[in-house]
XYZ file of C-alpha atoms in Angstrom:
143
model
C -12.023 -45.643 -109.837
C -14.417 -43.357 -111.840
C -17.375 -45.586 -111.127
C -17.276 -45.782 -107.684
C -16.578 -41.068 -107.526
C -20.024 -41.481 -109.995
C -22.096 -43.682 -108.107
C -21.409 -41.646 -104.847
C -22.512 -38.520 -106.190
C -25.402 -40.084 -107.767
C -26.144 -41.389 -104.462
C -25.743 -38.760 -102.425
C -27.814 -36.497 -104.830
C -30.206 -38.623 -104.810
C -30.515 -38.475 -100.976
C -30.710 -34.959 -101.015
C -33.357 -34.693 -103.557
C -35.203 -36.791 -101.500
C -34.682 -35.373 -98.036
C -37.741 -32.980 -96.378
C -36.247 -30.043 -96.534
C -35.373 -29.661 -99.959
C -38.416 -31.231 -101.081
C -40.381 -27.952 -99.096
C -41.373 -29.479 -96.084
C -41.085 -28.691 -92.063
C -39.255 -30.862 -90.219
C -41.253 -32.017 -87.080
C -44.313 -30.444 -88.605
C -47.025 -33.313 -89.865
C -49.592 -32.765 -92.340
C -52.448 -34.512 -90.669
C -54.962 -32.346 -88.813
C -53.919 -31.000 -85.322
C -55.116 -31.511 -81.963
C -54.903 -28.561 -80.350
C -57.126 -26.281 -79.613
C -57.142 -22.354 -79.749
C -59.732 -20.504 -77.438
C -60.228 -17.426 -75.495
C -61.124 -17.216 -72.164
C -63.923 -14.915 -71.228
C -62.640 -11.698 -69.744
C -64.927 -12.944 -66.398
C -63.085 -16.075 -65.479
C -60.256 -15.659 -62.614
C -58.250 -18.844 -62.920
C -56.964 -19.363 -59.268
C -53.310 -21.301 -58.832
C -52.961 -25.104 -58.692
C -52.754 -26.298 -55.294
C -51.505 -29.311 -53.343
C -53.592 -30.063 -50.760
C -52.871 -33.218 -48.076
C -56.390 -34.041 -46.604
C -56.472 -36.802 -43.695
C -58.652 -39.876 -44.759
C -60.657 -41.317 -42.316
C -60.085 -45.332 -42.568
C -56.510 -44.968 -41.636
C -56.243 -42.074 -39.800
C -53.494 -41.147 -43.185
C -53.153 -37.736 -45.100
C -53.566 -38.254 -48.683
C -52.570 -35.636 -51.571
C -55.399 -33.559 -53.590
C -54.487 -31.797 -56.738
C -57.285 -28.991 -57.766
C -57.348 -26.009 -60.113
C -60.588 -24.091 -60.161
C -62.001 -21.298 -61.826
C -63.943 -18.616 -60.684
C -66.546 -16.401 -62.597
C -67.290 -13.019 -61.443
C -70.549 -10.796 -62.725
C -69.316 -7.512 -62.569
C -66.340 -6.300 -63.929
C -65.244 -4.615 -60.207
C -65.789 -7.882 -58.711
C -63.691 -9.419 -61.484
C -60.708 -7.200 -60.579
C -61.644 -7.946 -56.682
C -60.924 -11.545 -57.682
C -57.874 -10.995 -59.970
C -56.240 -8.654 -57.079
C -56.924 -11.419 -54.315
C -55.947 -14.999 -56.165
C -53.192 -15.568 -53.219
C -55.764 -15.293 -50.572
C -58.285 -17.337 -51.901
C -55.875 -19.601 -52.467
C -55.126 -19.491 -48.488
C -58.652 -19.659 -47.588
C -59.119 -23.168 -49.828
C -56.069 -24.527 -48.280
C -57.140 -23.671 -44.844
C -61.332 -24.801 -45.650
C -60.433 -27.987 -47.358
C -58.069 -29.088 -44.447
C -62.041 -29.285 -42.745
C -62.883 -32.421 -44.819
C -61.811 -35.479 -44.834
C -60.983 -37.324 -48.369
C -63.795 -39.964 -48.345
C -66.308 -36.318 -48.870
C -64.420 -35.971 -52.102
C -63.839 -39.856 -53.413
C -67.005 -40.287 -54.214
C -67.939 -39.856 -57.968
C -71.388 -38.386 -57.675
C -70.819 -35.870 -54.787
C -67.425 -35.187 -54.693
C -66.745 -32.437 -57.294
C -70.060 -30.499 -55.929
C -68.517 -30.809 -52.072
C -65.096 -29.078 -53.686
C -67.105 -26.655 -55.605
C -68.675 -25.358 -52.551
C -65.629 -25.266 -50.485
C -64.445 -22.917 -53.150
C -67.086 -21.213 -53.461
C -67.446 -20.429 -49.611
C -63.313 -19.412 -49.146
C -63.832 -16.922 -52.201
C -66.866 -15.742 -49.705
C -64.816 -15.504 -46.699
C -61.772 -14.156 -47.726
C -63.207 -11.579 -49.946
C -66.328 -10.584 -49.465
C -68.011 -11.526 -52.889
C -69.734 -14.595 -53.666
C -68.602 -16.127 -56.885
C -71.271 -16.336 -59.756
C -70.524 -19.876 -60.617
C -67.039 -22.049 -59.683
C -65.715 -24.425 -62.313
C -63.367 -27.451 -61.156
C -60.654 -27.658 -64.042
C -59.276 -30.551 -62.282
C -59.685 -32.380 -59.268
C -57.470 -35.565 -58.706
C -57.199 -37.571 -55.809
C -53.760 -39.590 -54.992
């Protein structure tokens, strides 16, 4: 009986001594390198809201989905403030302009991204009256 108790106590203490909490390690964290990049975005970058659009397809006359996330840049702080305050208006104009295009325009790997950038640039110009200095397509996913 005494041998069992000492065996159980010894086993319990050895398990406790080898646990990561007692050894000073944090749970859920590995000691290896991280994949996360910490960076700051310049002040003149404006992130438009993520949009899900339906675009018609020529071959089947059906609608397919397109996910879009874009950033636009401005030249001056005044333009940055104007674009930042009109994000919803710009997003509505972008949705409206994308409806004028067919699915096949964006499905081409060499020209699809450039056409999407031009559409966003023209929508910003039409909605706010300011031409963005650059349009950066963060995501363009065709479903």
